PDB file of C-alpha atoms in Angstrom:
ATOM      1  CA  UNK A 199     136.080  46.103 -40.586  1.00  0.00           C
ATOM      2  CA  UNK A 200     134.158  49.200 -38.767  1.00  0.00           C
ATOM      3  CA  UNK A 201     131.086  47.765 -39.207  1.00  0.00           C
ATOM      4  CA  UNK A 202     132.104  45.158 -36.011  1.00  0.00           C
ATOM      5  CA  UNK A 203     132.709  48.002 -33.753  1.00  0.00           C
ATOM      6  CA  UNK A 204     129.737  49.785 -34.490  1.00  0.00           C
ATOM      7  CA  UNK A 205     127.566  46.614 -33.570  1.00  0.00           C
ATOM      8  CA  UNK A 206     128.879  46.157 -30.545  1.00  0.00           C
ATOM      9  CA  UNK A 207     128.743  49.589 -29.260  1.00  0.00           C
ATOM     10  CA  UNK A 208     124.781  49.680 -30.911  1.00  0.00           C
ATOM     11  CA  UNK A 209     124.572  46.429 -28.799  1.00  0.00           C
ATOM     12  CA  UNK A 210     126.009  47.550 -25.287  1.00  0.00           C
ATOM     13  CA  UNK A 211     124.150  50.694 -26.134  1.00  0.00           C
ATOM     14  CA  UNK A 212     120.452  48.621 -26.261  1.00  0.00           C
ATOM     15  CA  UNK A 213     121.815  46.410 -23.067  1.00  0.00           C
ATOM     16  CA  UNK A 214     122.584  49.716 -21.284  1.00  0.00           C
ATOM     17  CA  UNK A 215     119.076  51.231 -22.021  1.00  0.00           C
ATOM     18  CA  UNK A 216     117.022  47.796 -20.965  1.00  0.00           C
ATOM     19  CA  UNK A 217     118.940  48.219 -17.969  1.00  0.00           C
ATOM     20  CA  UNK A 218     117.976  51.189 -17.142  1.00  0.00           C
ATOM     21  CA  UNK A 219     114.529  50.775 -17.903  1.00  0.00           C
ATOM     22  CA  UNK A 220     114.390  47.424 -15.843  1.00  0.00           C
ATOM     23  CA  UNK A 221     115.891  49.467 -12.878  1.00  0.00           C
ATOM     24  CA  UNK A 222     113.274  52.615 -13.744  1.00  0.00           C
ATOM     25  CA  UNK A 223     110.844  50.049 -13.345  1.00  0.00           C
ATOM     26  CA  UNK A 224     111.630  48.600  -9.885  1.00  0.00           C
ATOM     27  CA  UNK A 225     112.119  52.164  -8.543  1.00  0.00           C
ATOM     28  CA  UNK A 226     108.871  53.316  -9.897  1.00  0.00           C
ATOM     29  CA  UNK A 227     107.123  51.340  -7.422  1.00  0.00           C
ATOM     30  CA  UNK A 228     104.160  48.829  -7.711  1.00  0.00           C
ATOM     31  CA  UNK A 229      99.897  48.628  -7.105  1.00  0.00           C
ATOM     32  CA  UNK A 230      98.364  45.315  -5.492  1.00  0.00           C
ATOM     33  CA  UNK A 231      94.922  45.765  -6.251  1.00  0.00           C
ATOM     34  CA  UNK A 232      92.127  43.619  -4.885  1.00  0.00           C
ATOM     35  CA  UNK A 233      88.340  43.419  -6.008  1.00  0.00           C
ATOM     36  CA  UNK A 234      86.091  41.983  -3.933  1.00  0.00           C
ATOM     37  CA  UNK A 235      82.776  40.335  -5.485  1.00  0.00           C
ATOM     38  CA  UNK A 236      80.921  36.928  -5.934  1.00  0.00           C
ATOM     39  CA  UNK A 237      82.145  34.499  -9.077  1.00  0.00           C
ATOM     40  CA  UNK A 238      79.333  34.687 -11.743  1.00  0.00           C
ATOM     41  CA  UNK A 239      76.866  32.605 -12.721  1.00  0.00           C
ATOM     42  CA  UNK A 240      75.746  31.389 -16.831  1.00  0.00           C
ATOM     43  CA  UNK A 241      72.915  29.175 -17.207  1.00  0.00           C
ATOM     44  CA  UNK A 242      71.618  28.019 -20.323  1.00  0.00           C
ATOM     45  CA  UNK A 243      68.304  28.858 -20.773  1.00  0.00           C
ATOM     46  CA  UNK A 244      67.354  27.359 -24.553  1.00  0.00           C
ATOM     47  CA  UNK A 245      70.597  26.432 -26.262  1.00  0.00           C
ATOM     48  CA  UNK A 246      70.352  30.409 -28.096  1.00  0.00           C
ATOM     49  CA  UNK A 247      70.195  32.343 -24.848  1.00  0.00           C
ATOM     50  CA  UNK A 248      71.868  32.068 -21.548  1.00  0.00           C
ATOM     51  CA  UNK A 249      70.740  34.031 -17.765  1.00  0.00           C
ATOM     52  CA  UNK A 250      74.317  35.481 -16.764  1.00  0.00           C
ATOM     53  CA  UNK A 251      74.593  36.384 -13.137  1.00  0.00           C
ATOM     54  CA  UNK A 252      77.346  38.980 -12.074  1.00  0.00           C
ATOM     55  CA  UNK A 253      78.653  41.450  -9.245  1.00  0.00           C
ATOM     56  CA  UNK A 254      80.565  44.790  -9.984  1.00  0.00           C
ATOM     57  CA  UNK A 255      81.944  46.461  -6.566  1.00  0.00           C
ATOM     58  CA  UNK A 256      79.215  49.343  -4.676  1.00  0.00           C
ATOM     59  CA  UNK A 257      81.927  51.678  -4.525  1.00  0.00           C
ATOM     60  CA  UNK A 258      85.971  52.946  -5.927  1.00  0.00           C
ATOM     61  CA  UNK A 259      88.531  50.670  -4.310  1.00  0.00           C
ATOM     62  CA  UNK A 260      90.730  52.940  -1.275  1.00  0.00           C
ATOM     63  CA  UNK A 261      94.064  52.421   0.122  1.00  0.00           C
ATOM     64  CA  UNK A 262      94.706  49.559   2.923  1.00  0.00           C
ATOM     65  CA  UNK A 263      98.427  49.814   2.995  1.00  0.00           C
ATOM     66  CA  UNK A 264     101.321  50.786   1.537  1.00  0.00           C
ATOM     67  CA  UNK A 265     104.619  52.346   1.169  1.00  0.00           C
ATOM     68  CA  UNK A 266     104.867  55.945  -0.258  1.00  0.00           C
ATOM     69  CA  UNK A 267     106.491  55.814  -4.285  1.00  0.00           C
ATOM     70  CA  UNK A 268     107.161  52.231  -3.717  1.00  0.00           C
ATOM     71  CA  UNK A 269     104.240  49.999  -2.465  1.00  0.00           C
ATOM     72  CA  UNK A 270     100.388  50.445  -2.414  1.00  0.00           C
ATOM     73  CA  UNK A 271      97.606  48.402  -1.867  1.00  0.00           C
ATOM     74  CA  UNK A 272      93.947  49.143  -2.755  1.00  0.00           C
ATOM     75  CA  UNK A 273      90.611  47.288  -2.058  1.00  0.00           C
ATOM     76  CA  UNK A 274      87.534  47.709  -3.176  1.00  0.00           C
ATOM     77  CA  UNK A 275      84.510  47.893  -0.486  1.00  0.00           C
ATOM     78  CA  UNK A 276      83.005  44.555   1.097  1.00  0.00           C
ATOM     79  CA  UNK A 277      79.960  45.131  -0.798  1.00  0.00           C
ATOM     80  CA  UNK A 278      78.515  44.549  -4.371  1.00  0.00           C
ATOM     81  CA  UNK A 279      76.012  45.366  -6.974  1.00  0.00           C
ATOM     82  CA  UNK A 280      74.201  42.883  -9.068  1.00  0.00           C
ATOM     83  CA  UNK A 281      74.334  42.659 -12.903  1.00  0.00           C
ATOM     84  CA  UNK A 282      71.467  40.284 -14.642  1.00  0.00           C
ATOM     85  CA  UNK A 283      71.957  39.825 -18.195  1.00  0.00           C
ATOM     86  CA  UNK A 284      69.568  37.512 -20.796  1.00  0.00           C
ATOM     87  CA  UNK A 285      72.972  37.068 -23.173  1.00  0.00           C
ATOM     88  CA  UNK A 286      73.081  35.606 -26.524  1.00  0.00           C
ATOM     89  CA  UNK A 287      75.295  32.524 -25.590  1.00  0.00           C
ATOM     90  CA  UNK A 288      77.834  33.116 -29.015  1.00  0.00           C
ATOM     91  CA  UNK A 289      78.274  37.023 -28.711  1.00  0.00           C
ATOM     92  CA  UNK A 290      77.858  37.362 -24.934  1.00  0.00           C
ATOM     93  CA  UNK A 291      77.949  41.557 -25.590  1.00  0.00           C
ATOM     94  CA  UNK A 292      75.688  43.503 -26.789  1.00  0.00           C
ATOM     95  CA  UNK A 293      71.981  43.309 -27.946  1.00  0.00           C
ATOM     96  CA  UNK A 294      70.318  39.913 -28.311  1.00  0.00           C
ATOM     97  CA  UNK A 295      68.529  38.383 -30.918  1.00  0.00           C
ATOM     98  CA  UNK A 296      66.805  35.429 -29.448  1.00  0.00           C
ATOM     99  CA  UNK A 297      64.959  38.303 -26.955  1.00  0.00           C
ATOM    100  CA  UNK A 298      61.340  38.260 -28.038  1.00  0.00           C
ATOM    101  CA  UNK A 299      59.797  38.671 -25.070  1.00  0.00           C
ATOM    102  CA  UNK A 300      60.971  38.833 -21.256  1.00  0.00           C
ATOM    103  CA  UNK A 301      59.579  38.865 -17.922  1.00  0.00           C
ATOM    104  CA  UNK A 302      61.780  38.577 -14.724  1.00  0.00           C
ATOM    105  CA  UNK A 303      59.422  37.591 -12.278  1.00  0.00           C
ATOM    106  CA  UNK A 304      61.604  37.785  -9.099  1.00  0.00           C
ATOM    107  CA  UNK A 305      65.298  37.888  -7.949  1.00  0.00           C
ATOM    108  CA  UNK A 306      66.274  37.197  -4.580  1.00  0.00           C
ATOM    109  CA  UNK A 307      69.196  36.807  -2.683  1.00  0.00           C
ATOM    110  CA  UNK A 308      70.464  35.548   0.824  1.00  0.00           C
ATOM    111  CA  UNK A 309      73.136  34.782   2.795  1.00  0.00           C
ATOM    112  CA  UNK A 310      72.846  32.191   5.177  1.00  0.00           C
ATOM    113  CA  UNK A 311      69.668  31.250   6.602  1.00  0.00           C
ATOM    114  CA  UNK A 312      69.201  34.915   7.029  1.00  0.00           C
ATOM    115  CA  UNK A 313      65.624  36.242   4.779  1.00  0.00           C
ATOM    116  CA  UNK A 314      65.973  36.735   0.620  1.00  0.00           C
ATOM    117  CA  UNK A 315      66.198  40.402  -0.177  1.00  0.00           C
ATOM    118  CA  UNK A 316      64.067  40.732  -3.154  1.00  0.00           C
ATOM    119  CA  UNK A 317      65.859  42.140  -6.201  1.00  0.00           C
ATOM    120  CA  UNK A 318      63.957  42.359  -8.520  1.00  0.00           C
ATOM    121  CA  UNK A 319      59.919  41.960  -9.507  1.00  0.00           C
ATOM    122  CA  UNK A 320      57.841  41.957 -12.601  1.00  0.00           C
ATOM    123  CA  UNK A 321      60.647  43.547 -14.848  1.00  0.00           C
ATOM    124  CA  UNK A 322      60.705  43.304 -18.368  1.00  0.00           C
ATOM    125  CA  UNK A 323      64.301  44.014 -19.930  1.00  0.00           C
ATOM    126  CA  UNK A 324      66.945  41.389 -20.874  1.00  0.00           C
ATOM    127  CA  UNK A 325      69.651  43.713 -19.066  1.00  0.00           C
ATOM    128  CA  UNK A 326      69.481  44.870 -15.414  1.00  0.00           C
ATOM    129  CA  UNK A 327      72.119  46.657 -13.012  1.00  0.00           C
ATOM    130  CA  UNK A 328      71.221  46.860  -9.547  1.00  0.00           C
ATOM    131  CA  UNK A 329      72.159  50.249  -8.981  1.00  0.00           C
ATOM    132  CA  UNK A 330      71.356  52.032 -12.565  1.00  0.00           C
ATOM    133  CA  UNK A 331      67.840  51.454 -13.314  1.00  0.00           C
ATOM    134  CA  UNK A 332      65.259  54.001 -12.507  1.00  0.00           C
ATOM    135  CA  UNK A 333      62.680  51.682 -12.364  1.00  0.00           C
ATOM    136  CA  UNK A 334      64.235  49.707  -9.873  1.00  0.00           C
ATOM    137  CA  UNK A 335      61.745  48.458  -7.541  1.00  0.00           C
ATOM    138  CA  UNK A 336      63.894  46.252  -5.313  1.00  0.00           C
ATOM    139  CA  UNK A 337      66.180  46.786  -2.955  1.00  0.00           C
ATOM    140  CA  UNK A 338      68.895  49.497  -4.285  1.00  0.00           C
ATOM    141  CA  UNK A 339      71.224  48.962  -1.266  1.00  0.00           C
ATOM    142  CA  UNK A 340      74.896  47.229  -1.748  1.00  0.00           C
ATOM    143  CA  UNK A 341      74.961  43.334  -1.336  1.00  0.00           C
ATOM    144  CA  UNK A 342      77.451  42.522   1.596  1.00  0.00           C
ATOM    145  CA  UNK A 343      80.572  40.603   0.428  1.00  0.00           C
ATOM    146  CA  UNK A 344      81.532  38.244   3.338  1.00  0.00           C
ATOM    147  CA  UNK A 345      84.589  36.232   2.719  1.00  0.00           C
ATOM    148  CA  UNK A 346      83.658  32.509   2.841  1.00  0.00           C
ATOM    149  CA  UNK A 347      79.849  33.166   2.863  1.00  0.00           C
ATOM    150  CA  UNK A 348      78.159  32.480  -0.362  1.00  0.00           C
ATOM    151  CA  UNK A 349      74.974  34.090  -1.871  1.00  0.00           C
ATOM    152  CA  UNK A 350      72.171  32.030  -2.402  1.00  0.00           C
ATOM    153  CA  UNK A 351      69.921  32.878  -5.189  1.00  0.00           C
ATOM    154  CA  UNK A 352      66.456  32.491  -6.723  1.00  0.00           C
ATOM    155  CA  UNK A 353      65.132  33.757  -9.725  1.00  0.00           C
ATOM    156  CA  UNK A 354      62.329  33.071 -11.741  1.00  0.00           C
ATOM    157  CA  UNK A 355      61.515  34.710 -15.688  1.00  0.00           C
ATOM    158  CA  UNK A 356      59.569  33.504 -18.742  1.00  0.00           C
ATOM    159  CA  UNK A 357      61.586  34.159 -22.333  1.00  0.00           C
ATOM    160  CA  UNK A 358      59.325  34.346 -25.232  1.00  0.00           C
ATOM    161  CA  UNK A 359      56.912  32.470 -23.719  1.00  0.00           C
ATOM    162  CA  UNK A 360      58.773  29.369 -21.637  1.00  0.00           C
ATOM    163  CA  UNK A 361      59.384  29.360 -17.841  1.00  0.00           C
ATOM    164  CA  UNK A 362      62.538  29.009 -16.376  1.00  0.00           C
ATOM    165  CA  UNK A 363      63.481  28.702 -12.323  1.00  0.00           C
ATOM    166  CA  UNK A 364      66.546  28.273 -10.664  1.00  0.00           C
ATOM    167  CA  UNK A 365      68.052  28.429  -7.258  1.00  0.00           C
ATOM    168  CA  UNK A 366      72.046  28.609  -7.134  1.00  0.00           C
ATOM    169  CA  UNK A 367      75.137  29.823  -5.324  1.00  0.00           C
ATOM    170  CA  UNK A 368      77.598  32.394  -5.689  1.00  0.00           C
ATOM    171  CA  UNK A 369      81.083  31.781  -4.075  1.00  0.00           C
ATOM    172  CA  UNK A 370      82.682  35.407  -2.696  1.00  0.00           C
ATOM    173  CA  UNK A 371      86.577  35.882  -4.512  1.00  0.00           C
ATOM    174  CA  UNK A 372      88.897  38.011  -4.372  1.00  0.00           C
ATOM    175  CA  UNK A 373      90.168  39.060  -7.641  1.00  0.00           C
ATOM    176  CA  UNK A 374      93.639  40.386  -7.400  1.00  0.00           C
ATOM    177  CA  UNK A 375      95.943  42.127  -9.716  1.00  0.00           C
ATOM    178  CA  UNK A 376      99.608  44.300  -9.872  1.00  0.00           C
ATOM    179  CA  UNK A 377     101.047  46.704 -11.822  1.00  0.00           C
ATOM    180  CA  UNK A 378     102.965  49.946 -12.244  1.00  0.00           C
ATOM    181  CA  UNK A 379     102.345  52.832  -9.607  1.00  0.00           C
ATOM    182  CA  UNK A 380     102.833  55.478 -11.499  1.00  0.00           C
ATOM    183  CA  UNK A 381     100.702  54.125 -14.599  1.00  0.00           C
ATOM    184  CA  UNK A 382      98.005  54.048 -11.811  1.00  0.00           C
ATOM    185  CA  UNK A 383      98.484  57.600 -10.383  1.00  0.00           C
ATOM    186  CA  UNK A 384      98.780  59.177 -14.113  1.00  0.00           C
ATOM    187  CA  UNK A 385      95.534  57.085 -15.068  1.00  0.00           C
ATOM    188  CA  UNK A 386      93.661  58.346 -12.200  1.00  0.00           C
TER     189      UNK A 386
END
């Protein structure tokens, strides 16, 4: 017979402390982060290997509004870096396998009609970041994001010993998440 009691007290006791934590939550405010960058690009190069295109933002994202404790909202700079990447198309991380030999001819990009800016020329890797290689000889300066604007690109490389060309277009997106405030400010 005291075993009823107990359960409900152990259960208005777990309902009390979910409460509390639901309204710790609300109180503890919230983060609306936005990314800015360009959707990426896989093509398949020989059914082993594929040429993945990608962006990663030029810079940390600041504040653009907000409330203070309750409401913040960060962005990430209207520009981008580029990321070129000869994956393996199962793994898509890491080393790859199918890499015997590489040559990236040329990379290009443009917006508009306006002129390519030349990327990259004569490189020889399977991996490339825009902004982290020291022998970089393209441009190092941060693509511009423009909303509704896409990139058009060229590139041109020869894996172990085939040539492959293609021109395509990268859409500009805004990738947008939200979460906790103060998980963001202790993380920081």
């Amino acid at each position: 017979m005291r075993a009823e009691p107990m359960r409900r007290i152990g259960r208005g006791l777990v309902f009390r402390m979910a409460a509390l934590l639901g309204i710790g939550s609300l109180l503890s405010g919230c983060i609306h982060r936005e990314m800015l960058e360009y959707e990426p690009v896989a093509l398949d190069l020989d059914g082993k290997s594929e040429l993945h295109i990608s962006t990663y933002p030029a810079g940390f994202p600041r504040k653009i509004s907000g409330i203070p404790f309750l409401y913040k909202t960060t962005r990430t700079p209207e520009s981008v870096f580029f990321q070129v990447f000869v994956r393996d198309i199962q793994k898509k991380v890491g080393p790859n396998a199918h890499v015997e030999s590489i040559q990236i001819h040329s990379f290009s990009y443009r917006i508009d009609n306006d002129p390519p800016v030349v990327l990259i020329s004569q490189y020889d890797g399977h991996f490339w970041m825009q902004e982290q290689h020291a022998d970089n000889n393209g441009e190092r300066k941060p693509v511009p994001w423009v909303s509704g604007k896409p990139l058009t690109i060229d590139i041109a490389l020869t894996l172990n010993g085939k040539d492959y060309a293609f021109k395509t277009r990268m859409q500009p997106i805004m990738r947008e998440k939200t979460g906790s405030l103060v998980a963001h400010e202790l993380l920081r």
